[in-house]
mmCIF file of C-alpha atoms and ligand atoms in Angstrom:
data_model
loop_
_atom_site.group_PDB
_atom_site.id
_atom_site.type_symbol
_atom_site.label_atom_id
_atom_site.label_comp_id
_atom_site.label_asym_id
_atom_site.label_seq_id
_atom_site.Cartn_x
_atom_site.Cartn_y
_atom_site.Cartn_z
ATOM 1 C CA MET A 20 -59.050 -46.165 -12.056
ATOM 2 C CA GLU A 21 -59.079 -48.449 -15.006
ATOM 3 C CA ILE A 22 -58.632 -46.562 -18.345
ATOM 4 C CA ARG A 23 -59.640 -48.393 -21.570
ATOM 5 C CA PHE A 24 -57.406 -47.306 -24.604
ATOM 6 C CA GLU A 25 -58.658 -47.263 -28.140
ATOM 7 C CA LYS A 26 -55.834 -46.909 -30.615
ATOM 8 C CA ARG A 27 -56.218 -44.913 -33.713
ATOM 9 C CA ASP A 28 -55.009 -46.305 -36.981
ATOM 10 C CA VAL A 29 -53.140 -43.215 -38.357
ATOM 11 C CA LEU A 30 -51.585 -40.550 -36.243
ATOM 12 C CA LYS A 31 -51.955 -36.922 -37.250
ATOM 13 C CA GLU A 32 -48.976 -34.820 -38.615
ATOM 14 C CA LYS A 33 -47.463 -32.716 -35.875
ATOM 15 C CA PRO A 34 -47.411 -28.984 -36.655
ATOM 16 C CA ASP A 35 -44.326 -26.806 -36.885
ATOM 17 C CA GLN A 36 -43.307 -25.998 -33.195
ATOM 18 C CA LYS A 37 -42.110 -22.523 -34.134
ATOM 19 C CA ASN A 38 -45.594 -21.533 -35.334
ATOM 20 C CA LEU A 39 -47.958 -23.064 -32.775
ATOM 21 C CA GLY A 40 -50.036 -20.053 -31.829
ATOM 22 C CA PHE A 41 -52.555 -20.998 -29.162
ATOM 23 C CA GLY A 42 -55.215 -23.665 -29.268
ATOM 24 C CA LYS A 43 -55.117 -24.530 -32.866
ATOM 25 C CA TYR A 44 -53.641 -28.068 -33.258
ATOM 26 C CA MET A 45 -55.504 -30.877 -31.247
ATOM 27 C CA THR A 46 -53.701 -34.008 -30.448
ATOM 28 C CA ASP A 47 -54.456 -37.629 -31.568
ATOM 29 C CA TYR A 48 -56.403 -38.562 -28.420
ATOM 30 C CA MET A 49 -58.836 -37.509 -25.849
ATOM 31 C CA PHE A 50 -59.846 -38.593 -22.383
ATOM 32 C CA VAL A 51 -63.576 -39.223 -21.770
ATOM 33 C CA MET A 52 -65.540 -40.313 -18.757
ATOM 34 C CA ASP A 53 -69.249 -40.398 -18.265
ATOM 35 C CA TRP A 54 -71.521 -39.663 -15.133
ATOM 36 C CA THR A 55 -75.063 -40.681 -14.536
ATOM 37 C CA LYS A 56 -77.087 -39.992 -11.395
ATOM 38 C CA GLU A 57 -77.531 -43.723 -10.979
ATOM 39 C CA GLU A 58 -74.060 -44.991 -11.554
ATOM 40 C CA GLY A 59 -71.783 -42.088 -10.778
ATOM 41 C CA TRP A 60 -68.437 -41.828 -12.778
ATOM 42 C CA LYS A 61 -67.774 -44.585 -15.404
ATOM 43 C CA ASP A 62 -66.160 -45.857 -18.460
ATOM 44 C CA ALA A 63 -62.730 -43.899 -18.204
ATOM 45 C CA ARG A 64 -61.355 -44.187 -21.801
ATOM 46 C CA ILE A 65 -58.665 -42.584 -23.948
ATOM 47 C CA VAL A 66 -59.920 -42.616 -27.531
ATOM 48 C CA PRO A 67 -59.079 -41.006 -30.866
ATOM 49 C CA TYR A 68 -59.829 -37.326 -30.831
ATOM 50 C CA ALA A 69 -63.007 -36.904 -32.720
ATOM 51 C CA PRO A 70 -66.091 -34.812 -32.781
ATOM 52 C CA ILE A 71 -68.934 -35.874 -30.299
ATOM 53 C CA THR A 72 -72.547 -36.131 -31.045
ATOM 54 C CA LEU A 73 -75.095 -34.238 -28.960
ATOM 55 C CA ASP A 74 -78.755 -34.242 -28.930
ATOM 56 C CA PRO A 75 -80.147 -30.826 -30.101
ATOM 57 C CA ALA A 76 -81.983 -30.673 -26.691
ATOM 58 C CA CYS A 77 -78.804 -31.347 -24.731
ATOM 59 C CA VAL A 78 -78.958 -29.066 -21.599
ATOM 60 C CA THR A 79 -75.464 -27.567 -22.118
ATOM 61 C CA LEU A 80 -76.569 -26.148 -25.535
ATOM 62 C CA HIS A 81 -79.281 -24.195 -23.834
ATOM 63 C CA TYR A 82 -78.470 -23.552 -20.207
ATOM 64 C CA ALA A 83 -74.602 -23.712 -20.328
ATOM 65 C CA GLN A 84 -74.074 -26.201 -17.592
ATOM 66 C CA GLU A 85 -70.393 -26.379 -18.423
ATOM 67 C CA THR A 86 -67.006 -25.952 -16.520
ATOM 68 C CA PHE A 87 -63.416 -26.241 -17.723
ATOM 69 C CA GLU A 88 -59.771 -25.981 -16.647
ATOM 70 C CA GLY A 89 -56.435 -25.080 -18.180
ATOM 71 C CA LEU A 90 -53.030 -26.423 -17.308
ATOM 72 C CA LYS A 91 -49.869 -27.379 -19.236
ATOM 73 C CA ALA A 92 -47.223 -30.041 -19.710
ATOM 74 C CA TYR A 93 -43.670 -28.874 -20.107
ATOM 75 C CA ARG A 94 -40.641 -30.705 -21.533
ATOM 76 C CA THR A 95 -37.481 -30.180 -19.623
ATOM 77 C CA ASP A 96 -34.092 -30.141 -21.325
ATOM 78 C CA GLU A 97 -33.463 -33.704 -20.145
ATOM 79 C CA GLY A 98 -36.576 -34.669 -22.106
ATOM 80 C CA LYS A 99 -38.660 -35.245 -18.970
ATOM 81 C CA ILE A 100 -42.367 -34.184 -18.977
ATOM 82 C CA GLN A 101 -43.830 -32.291 -16.038
ATOM 83 C CA LEU A 102 -47.101 -30.717 -14.912
ATOM 84 C CA PHE A 103 -47.405 -27.677 -12.774
ATOM 85 C CA ARG A 104 -49.713 -27.960 -9.713
ATOM 86 C CA PRO A 105 -52.329 -30.070 -11.347
ATOM 87 C CA GLU A 106 -54.094 -30.603 -8.095
ATOM 88 C CA MET A 107 -55.005 -26.993 -7.944
ATOM 89 C CA ASN A 108 -56.899 -27.280 -11.181
ATOM 90 C CA ALA A 109 -58.627 -30.436 -9.897
ATOM 91 C CA ARG A 110 -59.761 -28.510 -6.720
ATOM 92 C CA ARG A 111 -60.863 -25.531 -8.653
ATOM 93 C CA MET A 112 -62.956 -27.546 -11.005
ATOM 94 C CA ILE A 113 -64.718 -29.027 -8.027
ATOM 95 C CA THR A 114 -65.537 -25.518 -6.776
ATOM 96 C CA SER A 115 -66.790 -24.435 -10.097
ATOM 97 C CA ASN A 116 -68.973 -27.615 -10.418
ATOM 98 C CA GLU A 117 -70.544 -27.038 -6.987
ATOM 99 C CA ARG A 118 -71.571 -23.609 -8.055
ATOM 100 C CA LEU A 119 -73.014 -24.871 -11.366
ATOM 101 C CA CYS A 120 -74.725 -27.934 -9.692
ATOM 102 C CA MET A 121 -72.556 -30.302 -11.428
ATOM 103 C CA PRO A 122 -70.972 -33.557 -9.972
ATOM 104 C CA GLY A 123 -67.434 -33.138 -8.691
ATOM 105 C CA PHE A 124 -64.713 -35.183 -10.424
ATOM 106 C CA PRO A 125 -62.478 -36.378 -7.718
ATOM 107 C CA GLU A 126 -59.044 -34.738 -7.416
ATOM 108 C CA ASP A 127 -57.021 -38.065 -7.578
ATOM 109 C CA MET A 128 -58.945 -39.195 -10.672
ATOM 110 C CA PHE A 129 -58.498 -35.671 -12.258
ATOM 111 C CA VAL A 130 -54.717 -35.915 -11.900
ATOM 112 C CA GLU A 131 -54.651 -39.529 -12.928
ATOM 113 C CA ALA A 132 -56.626 -38.838 -16.163
ATOM 114 C CA VAL A 133 -54.369 -35.786 -17.025
ATOM 115 C CA LYS A 134 -51.255 -37.835 -16.490
ATOM 116 C CA ALA A 135 -52.539 -40.850 -18.613
ATOM 117 C CA LEU A 136 -53.444 -38.683 -21.477
ATOM 118 C CA VAL A 137 -50.220 -36.740 -21.433
ATOM 119 C CA LYS A 138 -48.216 -40.111 -21.216
ATOM 120 C CA VAL A 139 -50.135 -41.278 -24.350
ATOM 121 C CA GLU A 140 -49.478 -38.026 -26.131
ATOM 122 C CA GLN A 141 -45.862 -37.495 -24.941
ATOM 123 C CA ASP A 142 -44.564 -36.972 -28.521
ATOM 124 C CA TRP A 143 -46.882 -33.918 -28.714
ATOM 125 C CA VAL A 144 -45.174 -32.117 -25.847
ATOM 126 C CA PRO A 145 -43.067 -29.639 -27.867
ATOM 127 C CA SER A 146 -39.492 -28.751 -26.967
ATOM 128 C CA GLU A 147 -39.018 -25.456 -28.697
ATOM 129 C CA PRO A 148 -38.392 -22.660 -26.143
ATOM 130 C CA GLU A 149 -41.583 -21.190 -24.551
ATOM 131 C CA THR A 150 -43.808 -24.040 -25.925
ATOM 132 C CA SER A 151 -45.853 -26.620 -23.984
ATOM 133 C CA LEU A 152 -48.783 -28.920 -24.216
ATOM 134 C CA TYR A 153 -51.888 -27.024 -23.229
ATOM 135 C CA ILE A 154 -54.349 -29.425 -21.427
ATOM 136 C CA ARG A 155 -58.085 -28.533 -21.450
ATOM 137 C CA PRO A 156 -60.239 -30.669 -18.971
ATOM 138 C CA PHE A 157 -63.918 -29.789 -19.287
ATOM 139 C CA MET A 158 -67.266 -31.168 -18.151
ATOM 140 C CA PHE A 159 -70.871 -30.627 -19.447
ATOM 141 C CA ALA A 160 -74.238 -31.831 -19.076
ATOM 142 C CA THR A 161 -75.267 -34.395 -21.695
ATOM 143 C CA GLU A 162 -79.002 -34.929 -20.732
ATOM 144 C CA SER A 163 -81.601 -33.971 -23.210
ATOM 145 C CA ALA A 164 -84.373 -32.025 -21.779
ATOM 146 C CA LEU A 165 -85.529 -28.462 -22.027
ATOM 147 C CA GLY A 166 -86.706 -27.716 -18.461
ATOM 148 C CA VAL A 167 -84.026 -25.661 -16.491
ATOM 149 C CA HIS A 168 -82.909 -28.077 -13.923
ATOM 150 C CA MET A 169 -79.824 -29.836 -12.638
ATOM 151 C CA ALA A 170 -79.000 -32.419 -15.314
ATOM 152 C CA THR A 171 -78.866 -36.149 -14.573
ATOM 153 C CA SER A 172 -75.848 -37.014 -16.867
ATOM 154 C CA TYR A 173 -72.433 -35.396 -17.662
ATOM 155 C CA LYS A 174 -69.316 -35.958 -19.617
ATOM 156 C CA PHE A 175 -65.910 -35.100 -18.298
ATOM 157 C CA MET A 176 -63.244 -34.817 -21.211
ATOM 158 C CA ILE A 177 -59.657 -33.797 -21.638
ATOM 159 C CA ILE A 178 -58.165 -32.478 -24.775
ATOM 160 C CA CYS A 179 -54.680 -31.259 -25.485
ATOM 161 C CA CYS A 180 -52.923 -28.937 -27.919
ATOM 162 C CA PRO A 181 -49.240 -27.973 -28.320
ATOM 163 C CA VAL A 182 -49.093 -24.233 -27.709
ATOM 164 C CA GLY A 183 -46.865 -21.145 -28.087
ATOM 165 C CA ALA A 184 -47.647 -17.768 -26.632
ATOM 166 C CA TYR A 185 -51.278 -16.906 -25.950
ATOM 167 C CA TYR A 186 -50.960 -13.297 -26.989
ATOM 168 C CA ALA A 187 -49.476 -12.424 -30.448
ATOM 169 C CA GLU A 188 -47.135 -9.917 -28.452
ATOM 170 C CA GLY A 189 -45.484 -12.884 -26.695
ATOM 171 C CA ILE A 190 -43.658 -11.618 -23.731
ATOM 172 C CA ASN A 191 -43.781 -8.097 -25.002
ATOM 173 C CA PRO A 192 -46.187 -5.645 -23.229
ATOM 174 C CA VAL A 193 -49.904 -5.748 -24.124
ATOM 175 C CA ARG A 194 -52.242 -2.803 -24.207
ATOM 176 C CA ILE A 195 -55.282 -3.166 -22.048
ATOM 177 C CA LEU A 196 -58.560 -1.168 -22.155
ATOM 178 C CA VAL A 197 -60.442 -0.675 -18.831
ATOM 179 C CA GLU A 198 -64.121 -1.594 -19.444
ATOM 180 C CA ASP A 199 -66.543 0.756 -17.615
ATOM 181 C CA GLU A 200 -69.906 -0.236 -19.021
ATOM 182 C CA LEU A 201 -70.122 -3.910 -19.340
ATOM 183 C CA VAL A 202 -69.571 -6.032 -16.260
ATOM 184 C CA ARG A 203 -68.079 -9.586 -15.951
ATOM 185 C CA ALA A 204 -69.107 -10.695 -12.568
ATOM 186 C CA VAL A 205 -71.057 -9.776 -9.375
ATOM 187 C CA LYS A 206 -70.918 -11.301 -5.874
ATOM 188 C CA GLY A 207 -73.195 -14.192 -5.773
ATOM 189 C CA GLY A 208 -72.667 -14.911 -9.332
ATOM 190 C CA THR A 209 -70.394 -17.325 -11.173
ATOM 191 C CA GLY A 210 -67.293 -14.974 -11.564
ATOM 192 C CA PHE A 211 -65.091 -17.195 -9.319
ATOM 193 C CA THR A 212 -65.849 -20.240 -11.389
ATOM 194 C CA LYS A 213 -64.262 -21.319 -14.689
ATOM 195 C CA CYS A 214 -67.483 -21.755 -16.572
ATOM 196 C CA GLY A 215 -68.010 -21.094 -20.280
ATOM 197 C CA GLY A 216 -70.779 -18.675 -19.405
ATOM 198 C CA ASN A 217 -68.291 -16.224 -17.914
ATOM 199 C CA TYR A 218 -66.327 -16.087 -21.006
ATOM 200 C CA ALA A 219 -69.328 -15.747 -23.333
ATOM 201 C CA GLY A 220 -70.281 -12.772 -21.470
ATOM 202 C CA SER A 221 -66.872 -11.197 -21.819
ATOM 203 C CA ILE A 222 -66.499 -11.493 -25.596
ATOM 204 C CA LEU A 223 -68.378 -8.277 -26.440
ATOM 205 C CA GLY A 224 -66.000 -6.286 -24.186
ATOM 206 C CA GLN A 225 -63.084 -7.877 -25.897
ATOM 207 C CA VAL A 226 -64.525 -7.049 -29.404
ATOM 208 C CA LYS A 227 -64.891 -3.429 -28.237
ATOM 209 C CA ALA A 228 -61.237 -3.384 -27.138
ATOM 210 C CA GLU A 229 -59.945 -4.963 -30.138
ATOM 211 C CA LYS A 230 -61.585 -2.494 -32.376
ATOM 212 C CA LEU A 231 -59.598 0.340 -30.491
ATOM 213 C CA GLY A 232 -56.431 -1.592 -30.880
ATOM 214 C CA TYR A 233 -56.281 -3.165 -27.329
ATOM 215 C CA SER A 234 -55.547 -6.809 -26.757
ATOM 216 C CA GLN A 235 -57.741 -7.385 -23.591
ATOM 217 C CA VAL A 236 -60.208 -5.743 -21.256
ATOM 218 C CA LEU A 237 -59.552 -5.020 -17.573
ATOM 219 C CA TRP A 238 -62.747 -5.655 -15.808
ATOM 220 C CA LEU A 239 -64.038 -3.517 -12.876
ATOM 221 C CA ASP A 240 -66.270 -4.712 -10.099
ATOM 222 C CA GLY A 241 -69.822 -5.277 -11.245
ATOM 223 C CA GLU A 242 -71.602 -3.242 -8.509
ATOM 224 C CA GLN A 243 -69.760 0.057 -8.431
ATOM 225 C CA ARG A 244 -67.561 -0.206 -11.636
ATOM 226 C CA LYS A 245 -64.899 1.256 -9.289
ATOM 227 C CA TYR A 246 -62.486 -1.551 -8.310
ATOM 228 C CA VAL A 247 -60.006 -3.362 -10.693
ATOM 229 C CA GLU A 248 -60.794 -7.155 -10.873
ATOM 230 C CA GLU A 249 -59.337 -9.353 -13.550
ATOM 231 C CA VAL A 250 -58.578 -9.439 -17.271
ATOM 232 C CA GLY A 251 -60.734 -12.353 -18.273
ATOM 233 C CA THR A 252 -57.824 -14.533 -19.609
ATOM 234 C CA MET A 253 -55.694 -13.665 -16.701
ATOM 235 C CA ASN A 254 -55.407 -12.270 -13.113
ATOM 236 C CA ILE A 255 -53.718 -9.042 -12.891
ATOM 237 C CA MET A 256 -51.145 -7.453 -10.456
ATOM 238 C CA PHE A 257 -49.936 -3.823 -9.944
ATOM 239 C CA LYS A 258 -46.557 -2.759 -8.498
ATOM 240 C CA ILE A 259 -47.043 0.525 -6.926
ATOM 241 C CA ALA A 260 -44.280 2.268 -4.714
ATOM 242 C CA GLY A 261 -42.612 -1.057 -4.399
ATOM 243 C CA GLU A 262 -45.653 -3.028 -3.129
ATOM 244 C CA ILE A 263 -47.833 -5.432 -5.103
ATOM 245 C CA TYR A 264 -51.712 -5.059 -5.436
ATOM 246 C CA THR A 265 -54.051 -7.566 -6.701
ATOM 247 C CA ALA A 266 -57.797 -8.163 -6.389
ATOM 248 C CA PRO A 267 -58.962 -10.406 -3.548
ATOM 249 C CA ILE A 268 -60.604 -13.720 -4.269
ATOM 250 C CA GLU A 269 -64.068 -12.839 -2.894
ATOM 251 C CA GLY A 270 -66.447 -14.414 -5.281
ATOM 252 C CA THR A 271 -66.003 -12.549 -8.459
ATOM 253 C CA VAL A 272 -62.285 -13.184 -9.393
ATOM 254 C CA LEU A 273 -60.917 -16.526 -10.636
ATOM 255 C CA ALA A 274 -58.462 -18.159 -8.172
ATOM 256 C CA GLY A 275 -55.647 -18.445 -10.660
ATOM 257 C CA VAL A 276 -52.949 -21.035 -10.152
ATOM 258 C CA THR A 277 -50.338 -18.679 -11.534
ATOM 259 C CA ARG A 278 -51.740 -15.771 -9.320
ATOM 260 C CA ASP A 279 -51.370 -18.072 -6.222
ATOM 261 C CA SER A 280 -47.839 -19.153 -7.219
ATOM 262 C CA MET A 281 -46.736 -15.463 -7.862
ATOM 263 C CA ILE A 282 -48.108 -14.273 -4.575
ATOM 264 C CA HIS A 283 -46.175 -17.093 -3.010
ATOM 265 C CA ILE A 284 -42.836 -16.233 -4.745
ATOM 266 C CA LEU A 285 -43.384 -12.494 -4.178
ATOM 267 C CA ARG A 286 -43.836 -12.943 -0.448
ATOM 268 C CA ASP A 287 -40.765 -15.413 -0.405
ATOM 269 C CA TRP A 288 -38.745 -12.571 -1.907
ATOM 270 C CA GLY A 289 -39.928 -10.226 0.776
ATOM 271 C CA TYR A 290 -42.524 -8.265 -1.233
ATOM 272 C CA THR A 291 -45.725 -6.911 0.458
ATOM 273 C CA VAL A 292 -48.572 -8.319 -1.631
ATOM 274 C CA ASN A 293 -51.788 -6.619 -0.833
ATOM 275 C CA GLU A 294 -54.824 -8.793 -1.925
ATOM 276 C CA THR A 295 -57.010 -5.872 -1.604
ATOM 277 C CA ARG A 296 -59.608 -3.803 -3.682
ATOM 278 C CA LEU A 297 -57.798 -1.110 -5.647
ATOM 279 C CA SER A 298 -59.891 1.572 -7.217
ATOM 280 C CA ILE A 299 -59.336 2.361 -10.908
ATOM 281 C CA ASP A 300 -59.029 6.099 -9.820
ATOM 282 C CA ASP A 301 -56.103 5.421 -7.463
ATOM 283 C CA LEU A 302 -54.513 3.161 -10.137
ATOM 284 C CA MET A 303 -54.696 5.840 -12.733
ATOM 285 C CA LYS A 304 -53.447 8.469 -10.198
ATOM 286 C CA ALA A 305 -50.548 6.294 -9.555
ATOM 287 C CA GLY A 306 -49.888 6.075 -13.285
ATOM 288 C CA CYS A 307 -49.756 9.787 -13.439
ATOM 289 C CA ASP A 308 -47.705 10.541 -10.371
ATOM 290 C CA GLY A 309 -44.935 7.929 -11.268
ATOM 291 C CA THR A 310 -45.677 5.492 -8.435
ATOM 292 C CA LEU A 311 -47.092 2.822 -10.820
ATOM 293 C CA GLU A 312 -44.067 0.898 -11.628
ATOM 294 C CA GLU A 313 -45.273 -2.272 -13.300
ATOM 295 C CA ILE A 314 -48.457 -4.060 -14.294
ATOM 296 C CA PHE A 315 -48.380 -7.784 -15.257
ATOM 297 C CA GLY A 316 -51.065 -10.353 -15.899
ATOM 298 C CA THR A 317 -50.795 -13.961 -14.528
ATOM 299 C CA GLY A 318 -52.450 -16.951 -16.146
ATOM 300 C CA THR A 319 -51.782 -20.575 -17.405
ATOM 301 C CA ALA A 320 -52.269 -19.691 -20.999
ATOM 302 C CA ALA A 321 -50.932 -16.037 -20.592
ATOM 303 C CA VAL A 322 -48.094 -17.008 -18.154
ATOM 304 C CA ILE A 323 -46.741 -13.607 -17.047
ATOM 305 C CA SER A 324 -47.814 -10.980 -19.365
ATOM 306 C CA PRO A 325 -46.456 -7.383 -18.992
ATOM 307 C CA VAL A 326 -49.017 -4.556 -19.531
ATOM 308 C CA GLY A 327 -47.499 -1.507 -21.192
ATOM 309 C CA GLU A 328 -50.508 0.663 -21.612
ATOM 310 C CA LEU A 329 -53.725 1.106 -19.753
ATOM 311 C CA ARG A 330 -56.635 3.074 -21.063
ATOM 312 C CA TYR A 331 -59.607 4.195 -18.888
ATOM 313 C CA ARG A 332 -62.178 6.527 -20.611
ATOM 314 C CA GLU A 333 -60.273 9.439 -21.906
ATOM 315 C CA ASP A 334 -57.036 8.740 -19.992
ATOM 316 C CA THR A 335 -54.061 6.603 -21.025
ATOM 317 C CA VAL A 336 -51.146 5.526 -18.830
ATOM 318 C CA ILE A 337 -48.021 4.203 -20.325
ATOM 319 C CA VAL A 338 -46.405 1.692 -18.050
ATOM 320 C CA ASN A 339 -42.604 1.517 -17.533
ATOM 321 C CA ASP A 340 -42.018 3.275 -20.960
ATOM 322 C CA PHE A 341 -43.944 0.224 -22.589
ATOM 323 C CA LYS A 342 -41.141 -1.961 -21.493
ATOM 324 C CA ILE A 343 -41.165 -5.247 -19.590
ATOM 325 C CA GLY A 344 -40.527 -4.307 -15.894
ATOM 326 C CA GLU A 345 -37.621 -5.742 -13.897
ATOM 327 C CA LEU A 346 -39.763 -7.561 -11.551
ATOM 328 C CA THR A 347 -42.101 -8.825 -14.296
ATOM 329 C CA ARG A 348 -39.114 -10.292 -16.069
ATOM 330 C CA LYS A 349 -37.753 -12.009 -12.724
ATOM 331 C CA LEU A 350 -41.139 -13.440 -12.119
ATOM 332 C CA TYR A 351 -41.403 -14.820 -15.640
ATOM 333 C CA ASP A 352 -37.988 -16.196 -15.570
ATOM 334 C CA THR A 353 -38.544 -17.839 -12.317
ATOM 335 C CA LEU A 354 -41.880 -19.303 -13.046
ATOM 336 C CA THR A 355 -40.944 -20.683 -16.473
ATOM 337 C CA GLY A 356 -37.676 -21.745 -15.017
ATOM 338 C CA ILE A 357 -39.477 -23.905 -12.574
ATOM 339 C CA GLN A 358 -42.010 -25.117 -15.124
ATOM 340 C CA TRP A 359 -39.492 -26.046 -17.755
ATOM 341 C CA GLY A 360 -37.158 -27.568 -15.149
ATOM 342 C CA LYS A 361 -34.304 -24.991 -15.561
ATOM 343 C CA LEU A 362 -34.538 -23.932 -11.913
ATOM 344 C CA GLU A 363 -34.714 -25.956 -8.807
ATOM 345 C CA ASP A 364 -38.450 -26.478 -7.775
ATOM 346 C CA LYS A 365 -38.162 -25.598 -4.153
ATOM 347 C CA TYR A 366 -41.865 -25.208 -3.632
ATOM 348 C CA GLY A 367 -42.577 -28.815 -4.941
ATOM 349 C CA TRP A 368 -44.975 -27.634 -7.584
ATOM 350 C CA THR A 369 -43.997 -29.833 -10.411
ATOM 351 C CA VAL A 370 -45.357 -33.370 -11.013
ATOM 352 C CA GLU A 371 -43.458 -35.630 -13.288
ATOM 353 C CA VAL A 372 -45.444 -37.608 -15.978
ATOM 354 C CA LYS A 373 -43.813 -41.006 -16.119
HETATM 355 C C1 COI B 12 -56.079 -20.551 -18.998
HETATM 356 O O1 COI B 12 -55.162 -19.527 -18.681
HETATM 357 O O2 COI B 12 -55.754 -21.643 -18.998
HETATM 358 C C2 COI B 12 -57.407 -20.075 -19.571
HETATM 359 O O3 COI B 12 -58.148 -21.038 -19.296
HETATM 360 C C3 COI B 12 -57.651 -18.719 -19.919
HETATM 361 C C4 COI B 12 -58.200 -18.756 -21.332
HETATM 362 C C5 COI B 12 -57.371 -19.261 -22.459
HETATM 363 C C6 COI B 12 -59.600 -18.858 -21.328
#
């Protein structure tokens, strides 16, 4: 793919790597490509980061034909820059786009575009411990028309920002509220896709949770509000009596790259991982009878995030004395060890940007 490069005159000042937070400082450039029904994908370019102009009748602003992805670039101690399983993000975006009637962005072009932008922005990949360059590919309809229909033109873009921990708690346990009224996804819907609409619908739950002092919401299945599904910004896993439980990928839960990687590693270590429906009642029971040993979330932004407290209606369960669990810590160290190049990548998951 030929990528046109438009240089900017003045580069931005880089933020303090010790205070990055999440998603606040955008880099100097962005990748852009356009799609039309007549011509397909065209005009790949890396241009100065800048606002984009949209017609007020742009389909996306009204009917939310939009999908996105999230991955990271990591700087190793030797100064190399590597990505983590970028092809999984590329494939997931294709799956999301199929559901939203949007054109697929080919896997090889996706990985090439990510690599090209990260290469241009290599000085933005931070080196402080536990920091990385968050990469946000996204696609949206650009056609202007108010009838609800499959749009005939789209933009694929990638922006980047150096980040630290997603949660203010960092690697310390977070408090999670189980939402038993609002729902995030139902079978046949868009729950398995990474589309903006899923997140828009989840914000009210998050606001409710935050008012009560919780960081995030644990969503239950949309039909019976009985089975645990995901935490909106991460998948979630439970260690109960030595075995791992996590919701199956059956149309309502996002197929997380970190989720998949953790299942792989856990099985490699000899753990039984049950990708099965787990009811909130059984989970709370396990919390009371002492068999619930650890809970952790998995996600690109969240990495591995221990959960120290779970509240469901009037009941509260404190997990592992509100301390990070042994297995959670080992998974965190292993995953981040591979990502930052401190441990051997025996699964072949990292991709160097050269
Ligand atoms: C990610 O983990 O990359 C996400 O996209 C989650 C969130 C920040 C929306």
